[in-house]
Short mmCIF file of C-alpha atoms and ligand atoms in Angstrom, two decimals:
data_model
loop_
_atom_site.label_atom_id
_atom_site.label_comp_id
_atom_site.label_asym_id
_atom_site.label_seq_id
_atom_site.Cartn_x
_atom_site.Cartn_y
_atom_site.Cartn_z
CA MET A 1 202.44 -9.17 70.85
CA LEU A 2 199.21 -9.27 70.53
CA SER A 3 198.23 -10.52 73.83
CA GLU A 4 199.28 -6.79 74.68
CA ASP A 5 197.73 -4.61 72.34
CA MET A 6 195.22 -6.20 71.40
CA ASN A 7 192.06 -6.64 74.38
CA ALA A 8 189.88 -9.60 72.41
CA ILE A 9 187.50 -9.10 75.06
CA SER A 10 186.95 -6.33 77.54
CA TRP A 11 184.35 -4.41 79.96
CA GLU A 12 184.16 -1.01 79.12
CA ASN A 13 181.49 1.81 79.82
CA ASP A 14 179.04 -0.79 80.52
CA ARG A 15 179.48 -2.64 77.31
CA LEU A 16 180.89 -5.96 76.95
CA LYS A 17 183.55 -5.41 73.80
CA LEU A 18 184.44 -8.53 71.84
CA VAL A 19 187.11 -8.75 68.61
CA ASP A 20 184.56 -10.09 65.67
CA GLN A 21 186.55 -13.29 64.79
CA THR A 22 185.46 -13.44 61.91
CA ARG A 23 186.75 -10.50 60.17
CA LEU A 24 190.17 -11.22 61.30
CA PRO A 25 192.90 -11.09 60.17
CA ARG A 26 191.45 -8.59 57.44
CA GLU A 27 190.16 -6.22 59.36
CA ARG A 28 190.08 -5.02 63.40
CA VAL A 29 186.51 -4.60 64.22
CA TYR A 30 184.89 -4.49 67.55
CA LEU A 31 181.83 -5.74 68.83
CA GLU A 32 179.94 -3.80 71.66
CA CYS A 33 176.82 -5.86 73.51
CA ALA A 34 175.04 -4.01 75.43
CA ASP A 35 172.61 -6.58 76.34
CA TYR A 36 172.92 -10.44 76.67
CA SER A 37 171.15 -11.65 73.76
CA SER A 38 173.28 -9.82 71.31
CA VAL A 39 176.65 -11.53 73.13
CA VAL A 40 174.30 -15.07 72.30
CA MET A 41 174.39 -14.03 68.85
CA ALA A 42 178.39 -13.40 68.77
CA ILE A 43 179.00 -16.58 70.71
CA ARG A 44 176.63 -18.60 68.06
CA GLU A 45 178.13 -16.53 65.33
CA MET A 46 181.42 -17.07 66.37
CA ARG A 47 182.64 -13.53 66.57
CA VAL A 48 183.94 -14.90 69.35
CA ARG A 49 184.90 -18.60 69.80
CA GLY A 50 187.41 -20.85 71.55
CA ALA A 51 186.36 -22.63 74.86
CA PRO A 52 187.58 -20.49 77.38
CA ALA A 53 186.75 -17.46 75.69
CA ILE A 54 182.56 -18.29 75.02
CA GLY A 55 182.84 -18.77 79.01
CA VAL A 56 184.29 -15.26 79.84
CA ALA A 57 182.01 -13.96 77.33
CA GLY A 58 179.08 -16.34 78.22
CA ALA A 59 179.67 -15.09 82.22
CA TYR A 60 179.69 -11.37 81.09
CA ALA A 61 176.55 -12.31 79.33
CA VAL A 62 175.19 -13.23 82.96
CA ALA A 63 176.10 -9.87 83.77
CA LEU A 64 174.30 -7.69 81.33
CA ALA A 65 171.57 -9.71 82.04
CA ALA A 66 171.30 -8.81 86.13
CA ARG A 67 171.68 -5.25 84.31
CA GLN A 68 169.18 -5.22 82.18
CA LEU A 69 165.96 -7.73 83.28
CA ALA A 70 163.00 -6.77 85.19
CA ALA A 71 163.65 -6.60 89.45
CA ALA A 72 160.44 -5.54 91.28
CA SER A 73 162.19 -7.68 93.62
CA ARG A 74 165.27 -10.20 94.59
CA GLN A 75 163.54 -13.43 93.59
CA THR A 76 162.04 -11.58 90.20
CA LEU A 77 165.59 -10.84 89.00
CA LEU A 78 166.90 -14.11 90.22
CA ARG A 79 163.60 -15.96 87.96
CA GLU A 80 164.55 -14.19 84.80
CA LEU A 81 168.26 -14.54 85.29
CA ASP A 82 168.04 -18.27 85.80
CA ARG A 83 165.90 -18.26 82.24
CA ALA A 84 168.57 -15.96 80.69
CA CYS A 85 171.30 -18.16 82.36
CA ASP A 86 169.79 -21.09 81.03
CA GLU A 87 169.62 -19.24 77.27
CA ILE A 88 172.90 -18.19 77.66
CA ALA A 89 174.70 -21.56 78.25
CA ARG A 90 172.79 -23.35 75.35
CA ALA A 91 174.77 -20.95 73.08
CA ARG A 92 177.05 -23.14 71.80
CA PRO A 93 176.87 -27.04 73.47
CA THR A 94 180.09 -28.66 73.46
CA ALA A 95 183.02 -26.11 75.07
CA VAL A 96 182.04 -26.91 78.98
CA ASN A 97 183.95 -23.80 79.94
CA LEU A 98 180.87 -21.48 78.59
CA SER A 99 177.78 -23.64 80.82
CA TRP A 100 180.79 -23.67 83.62
CA ALA A 101 181.55 -19.69 83.59
CA VAL A 102 177.71 -18.95 83.10
CA GLU A 103 176.75 -21.76 86.35
CA ARG A 104 179.52 -19.72 88.28
CA VAL A 105 178.01 -16.39 88.05
CA ARG A 106 174.62 -17.63 88.60
CA ARG A 107 175.63 -19.14 91.85
CA ALA A 108 177.07 -15.75 92.89
CA ALA A 109 174.41 -14.24 92.04
CA HIS A 110 172.01 -16.60 93.80
CA GLU A 111 174.11 -16.48 97.33
CA GLN A 112 173.62 -12.25 97.29
CA GLY A 113 170.50 -10.22 99.58
CA ASP A 114 169.75 -7.63 97.21
CA VAL A 115 169.11 -6.31 93.63
CA ALA A 116 172.09 -3.89 94.00
CA ALA A 117 174.35 -6.69 95.04
CA ILE A 118 173.39 -9.43 92.57
CA ARG A 119 174.56 -6.79 90.39
CA ALA A 120 177.17 -6.17 91.18
CA CYS A 121 178.43 -9.00 92.23
CA ALA A 122 177.47 -10.94 88.24
CA LEU A 123 180.37 -8.44 86.94
CA ALA A 124 182.72 -9.09 89.89
CA GLU A 125 182.73 -12.76 89.19
CA ALA A 126 183.00 -12.09 85.54
CA ARG A 127 185.95 -9.97 85.81
CA ARG A 128 187.29 -12.57 88.45
CA ILE A 129 186.77 -15.47 85.81
CA GLN A 130 188.45 -13.66 83.07
CA GLU A 131 191.62 -12.49 85.09
CA GLU A 132 191.98 -16.24 86.38
CA ASP A 133 191.85 -17.61 82.79
CA GLU A 134 194.64 -15.65 81.60
CA GLN A 135 196.70 -16.66 84.70
CA ALA A 136 195.97 -20.48 84.20
CA ASN A 137 197.08 -19.77 80.19
CA ARG A 138 200.13 -18.74 81.68
CA ARG A 139 200.95 -20.76 84.39
CA MET A 140 199.67 -23.81 81.97
CA GLY A 141 202.51 -22.15 79.68
CA GLN A 142 205.14 -22.66 82.19
CA LEU A 143 204.08 -26.17 82.79
CA GLY A 144 203.62 -27.28 79.28
CA ALA A 145 207.16 -25.74 77.88
CA ALA A 146 208.45 -28.46 79.69
CA LEU A 147 207.39 -30.55 77.37
CA ILE A 148 208.92 -28.36 74.41
CA PRO A 149 212.33 -29.90 73.08
CA GLU A 150 214.95 -27.19 72.31
CA ARG A 151 214.66 -27.00 68.97
CA ALA A 152 211.08 -28.10 67.36
CA THR A 153 208.60 -27.88 65.01
CA VAL A 154 205.16 -28.20 67.07
CA LEU A 155 201.98 -29.08 64.59
CA THR A 156 198.88 -26.92 65.89
CA HIS A 157 195.29 -27.62 64.82
CA CYS A 158 192.44 -24.97 64.81
CA ASN A 159 192.74 -21.90 67.06
CA ALA A 160 194.05 -22.28 70.68
CA GLY A 161 195.73 -18.99 71.34
CA ALA A 162 194.74 -15.24 73.05
CA LEU A 163 192.07 -14.87 70.93
CA ALA A 164 190.49 -18.34 72.14
CA THR A 165 191.14 -17.72 75.60
CA ALA A 166 191.36 -14.72 78.22
CA GLY A 167 194.80 -13.75 76.60
CA TYR A 168 198.09 -15.96 76.17
CA GLY A 169 196.49 -19.37 74.85
CA THR A 170 196.66 -22.90 75.80
CA ALA A 171 198.37 -24.23 73.41
CA LEU A 172 199.62 -21.62 71.96
CA GLY A 173 200.54 -20.05 75.45
CA ILE A 174 202.73 -23.33 75.63
CA LEU A 175 204.78 -22.77 72.33
CA ARG A 176 204.74 -18.84 73.47
CA ALA A 177 206.35 -19.36 77.37
CA ALA A 178 208.59 -22.27 75.28
CA ARG A 179 209.75 -19.31 73.18
CA GLU A 180 210.16 -16.91 76.18
CA GLN A 181 212.14 -19.88 77.76
CA GLY A 182 214.69 -19.38 75.07
CA LYS A 183 213.84 -22.16 72.71
CA ASP A 184 213.58 -22.23 69.19
CA VAL A 185 210.10 -23.45 68.11
CA ARG A 186 208.69 -23.62 64.92
CA VAL A 187 205.13 -24.19 64.29
CA ILE A 188 202.68 -25.82 61.21
CA ALA A 189 199.40 -24.74 61.92
CA THR A 190 196.56 -26.38 60.02
CA GLU A 191 194.29 -23.78 57.87
CA THR A 192 190.97 -25.19 59.91
CA ARG A 193 187.86 -26.32 57.22
CA PRO A 194 186.10 -25.48 57.34
CA PHE A 195 185.76 -22.05 59.21
CA LEU A 196 189.46 -21.19 58.74
CA GLN A 197 190.19 -20.60 62.26
CA GLY A 198 193.85 -22.05 61.73
CA ALA A 199 194.54 -19.91 58.88
CA ARG A 200 192.68 -17.07 59.59
CA LEU A 201 193.29 -16.79 63.26
CA THR A 202 196.69 -18.91 64.58
CA ALA A 203 198.79 -18.18 61.65
CA TRP A 204 197.72 -14.26 62.30
CA GLU A 205 198.33 -14.81 65.59
CA LEU A 206 201.62 -16.66 65.49
CA ARG A 207 202.87 -14.12 62.79
CA GLU A 208 202.07 -11.13 65.24
CA ASP A 209 204.22 -12.43 67.99
CA GLY A 210 207.20 -13.37 65.21
CA PHE A 211 206.99 -17.03 65.36
CA ASP A 212 207.85 -19.36 62.39
CA VAL A 213 204.95 -19.88 61.35
CA THR A 214 204.48 -22.55 57.97
CA LEU A 215 200.31 -23.03 56.91
CA ILE A 216 199.28 -26.14 55.89
CA THR A 217 195.78 -27.81 54.53
CA ASP A 218 194.32 -30.54 57.12
CA SER A 219 194.76 -33.18 54.43
CA THR A 220 198.75 -32.59 55.01
CA ALA A 221 198.81 -33.36 58.46
CA GLY A 222 199.46 -36.84 57.63
CA PHE A 223 201.88 -36.16 55.23
CA VAL A 224 204.74 -33.98 57.69
CA LEU A 225 203.91 -36.41 60.10
CA SER A 226 204.70 -39.01 58.64
CA ARG A 227 208.25 -37.57 57.35
CA GLY A 228 209.81 -36.57 60.80
CA ASP A 229 208.80 -32.75 60.21
CA VAL A 230 206.89 -32.40 63.45
CA ASP A 231 208.36 -33.33 66.84
CA CYS A 232 205.26 -33.04 68.74
CA VAL A 233 201.79 -31.91 68.45
CA VAL A 234 199.91 -29.85 70.84
CA VAL A 235 196.12 -28.84 70.97
CA GLY A 236 194.20 -27.55 73.06
CA ALA A 237 189.92 -28.81 73.95
CA ASP A 238 186.59 -28.07 74.37
CA ARG A 239 185.43 -30.65 77.00
CA ILE A 240 188.08 -33.58 78.85
CA ALA A 241 185.62 -36.09 79.74
CA ALA A 242 186.87 -38.04 83.22
CA ASN A 243 188.37 -40.85 81.44
CA GLY A 244 190.95 -38.44 79.40
CA ASP A 245 188.35 -38.52 76.07
CA VAL A 246 189.31 -35.12 74.40
CA ALA A 247 186.37 -32.82 72.16
CA ASN A 248 188.30 -30.59 70.06
CA LYS A 249 187.83 -28.66 66.87
CA ILE A 250 187.00 -31.59 64.12
CA GLY A 251 189.64 -32.71 62.87
CA THR A 252 192.07 -33.50 65.84
CA TYR A 253 190.92 -37.09 66.16
CA THR A 254 192.24 -37.27 62.52
CA ILE A 255 196.17 -35.90 63.99
CA ALA A 256 195.80 -37.65 66.85
CA VAL A 257 195.72 -41.42 65.02
CA LEU A 258 198.28 -40.24 62.43
CA ALA A 259 200.79 -38.90 65.16
CA LYS A 260 200.45 -41.98 67.41
CA GLU A 261 201.24 -44.03 63.86
CA ASN A 262 204.63 -42.06 63.46
CA GLY A 263 205.23 -42.01 66.81
CA VAL A 264 204.81 -38.25 68.03
CA PRO A 265 203.90 -36.92 70.86
CA PHE A 266 199.94 -35.30 71.03
CA TYR A 267 199.51 -33.03 73.84
CA VAL A 268 196.84 -31.61 75.01
CA ALA A 269 196.22 -28.09 76.83
CA ALA A 270 193.45 -26.67 78.78
CA PRO A 271 192.54 -25.14 81.71
CA VAL A 272 191.03 -27.34 84.76
CA SER A 273 187.45 -25.68 84.12
CA THR A 274 187.71 -28.13 80.58
CA VAL A 275 187.10 -31.00 82.27
CA ASP A 276 184.01 -32.10 82.94
CA LEU A 277 184.17 -34.96 85.37
CA ALA A 278 180.50 -35.21 85.41
CA THR A 279 181.11 -37.10 81.40
CA PRO A 280 182.66 -40.17 82.10
CA SER A 281 184.11 -40.57 78.31
CA GLY A 282 183.65 -38.65 74.92
CA ASP A 283 180.46 -41.01 73.43
CA ALA A 284 178.72 -38.26 76.06
CA ILE A 285 179.27 -35.29 74.72
CA ALA A 286 177.08 -33.57 72.61
CA ILE A 287 178.40 -32.43 69.30
CA GLU A 288 177.43 -28.93 67.58
CA GLU A 289 176.43 -29.08 64.23
CA ARG A 290 177.21 -25.62 62.67
CA PRO A 291 175.05 -24.71 59.58
CA PRO A 292 175.89 -26.40 55.84
CA GLU A 293 177.22 -23.10 54.25
CA GLU A 294 180.13 -23.20 56.27
CA VAL A 295 181.10 -26.06 54.04
CA THR A 296 179.54 -25.27 50.71
CA HIS A 297 180.97 -21.67 50.99
CA ILE A 298 184.27 -19.89 51.71
CA ALA A 299 184.35 -16.39 52.53
CA GLY A 300 180.73 -15.84 51.23
CA VAL A 301 181.39 -17.81 47.77
CA PRO A 302 179.29 -20.78 46.79
CA ILE A 303 182.29 -24.20 45.86
CA ALA A 304 179.64 -27.18 45.79
CA PRO A 305 176.92 -27.85 44.02
CA ASP A 306 173.55 -26.35 45.06
CA GLY A 307 171.37 -28.33 47.33
CA VAL A 308 174.32 -31.03 48.19
CA ARG A 309 173.39 -32.55 51.34
CA VAL A 310 176.20 -31.23 53.82
CA ARG A 311 177.48 -32.83 57.64
CA ASN A 312 179.36 -30.56 59.30
CA PRO A 313 179.98 -31.37 63.00
CA ALA A 314 182.39 -28.71 64.65
CA PHE A 315 184.17 -30.87 66.98
CA ASP A 316 185.40 -34.24 67.54
CA ILE A 317 186.49 -36.70 70.02
CA THR A 318 190.25 -37.95 70.66
CA PRO A 319 190.59 -41.27 72.45
CA HIS A 320 192.42 -40.82 75.65
CA ARG A 321 194.59 -43.44 74.42
CA TYR A 322 195.60 -41.48 71.97
CA VAL A 323 196.75 -38.86 74.04
CA THR A 324 200.54 -38.50 74.92
CA ALA A 325 199.38 -36.25 78.03
CA ILE A 326 197.11 -33.28 79.26
CA VAL A 327 198.90 -29.85 80.26
CA THR A 328 196.47 -27.79 83.04
CA GLU A 329 197.74 -25.43 85.21
CA ARG A 330 197.85 -27.70 87.97
CA GLY A 331 200.44 -29.69 86.59
CA ILE A 332 201.03 -32.33 83.56
CA VAL A 333 198.82 -35.52 84.24
CA ARG A 334 199.20 -38.49 81.64
CA ALA A 335 197.15 -41.96 81.33
CA PRO A 336 195.12 -43.85 83.49
CA TYR A 337 193.24 -40.40 83.16
CA GLY A 338 190.19 -41.90 85.12
CA THR A 339 192.76 -41.61 88.03
CA SER A 340 194.78 -38.66 87.16
CA LEU A 341 192.22 -35.97 86.22
CA GLY A 342 190.01 -37.30 89.38
CA ARG A 343 193.12 -36.29 91.09
CA LEU A 344 193.70 -32.59 89.86
CA LEU A 345 190.83 -31.67 90.22
CA ARG A 346 190.31 -32.35 93.58
CA GLN A 347 193.32 -30.47 94.11
CA ALA A 348 191.90 -28.03 92.25
CA SER A 349 188.78 -27.50 94.19
CA ALA A 350 190.58 -27.60 97.64
CA ALA A 351 192.66 -25.26 96.27
CA SER A 352 189.53 -22.67 95.56
CA VAL A 353 188.32 -23.36 99.41
CA ARG A 354 191.59 -22.37 100.77
O1 MRU B 401 184.90 -23.48 67.24
P1 MRU B 401 185.67 -22.73 68.32
O2 MRU B 401 186.71 -22.27 67.35
O3 MRU B 401 185.05 -22.64 69.16
O4 MRU B 401 186.52 -24.16 68.44
C1 MRU B 401 187.83 -24.08 68.85
C2 MRU B 401 188.62 -25.06 69.53
O5 MRU B 401 188.54 -25.55 69.31
C3 MRU B 401 189.52 -24.94 70.09
O6 MRU B 401 190.72 -25.86 70.28
C4 MRU B 401 189.13 -24.95 71.54
O7 MRU B 401 188.45 -23.91 72.42
C5 MRU B 401 190.22 -24.64 72.94
S1 MRU B 401 190.62 -23.11 72.74
C6 MRU B 401 191.74 -22.73 73.36
#
């Protein structure tokens, strides 16, 4: 099983080791990041991707920065570290998990009294974020599996699996848990243009786990939904606003509208670290625009006329009215999300204070 035989993110010999997701599934190549700038680069180039995974990588980047930056005194180190944290958090703007994780390590570092303690604590906090994310996914899987019928065909978009997280996955974690509970789960994976996370990563990850998986082009989603071939849709999220609007991979909105039109439940799976109550609605979420070459080229081969104008937003917003339920490690919430998400987050912070 993928989550057992491959560590997508690990800390080894004082370095952050990442499986290079741009090379999967053809090659299994690892990157070893010895400084925070190389982690920033890996996040920007989507060698590590997926909201929780870039959160974990960002947390380790802060730990690397704490080790490498000038440390004449506690104050100098913290000042330099703050600068590095800003740079790390900016590597990709949409997934809130990145800034959330960076801020968590930064805050822990500021609570320490000397340089050695700052360095030790930054690494310990990054490890904790990684462990907690995997546990959250397993819990989310247990809870979310209840939404999956005994025999089900589930459509998923992008990759919200073990590769996109510290392990097990959010949307794919639910499918794994449903199968572990004895349910007969088939999966339809959209290829997810332009970066092809569905074709390259989800199809591979699920096949490695022995799932029955069918790959479709993104434009086929409406057809399979209209033919009654899909029992439910399960996707991940990069940021969930206070009103329940969901930022996720470009194309998610289209699928959500088509799911509603065809009476198919549309579920979003995400840890509470993806819920951003400071953002009132999807309109306030910054959408990352990616390089035109991702659209004009496939695997390095040009497919469009030279110089054509391109628009390449990496994410879209699914308004909350299309979301049947949001599955988190704290529970499953439904509309009205303005109330249910607020209650969930208060529970989460009460539990972490305890
Ligand atoms: O651009 P990516 O590949 O980082 O986008 C990933 C997604 O949109 C995922 O669905 C989301 O991050 C959830 S991953 C558990």
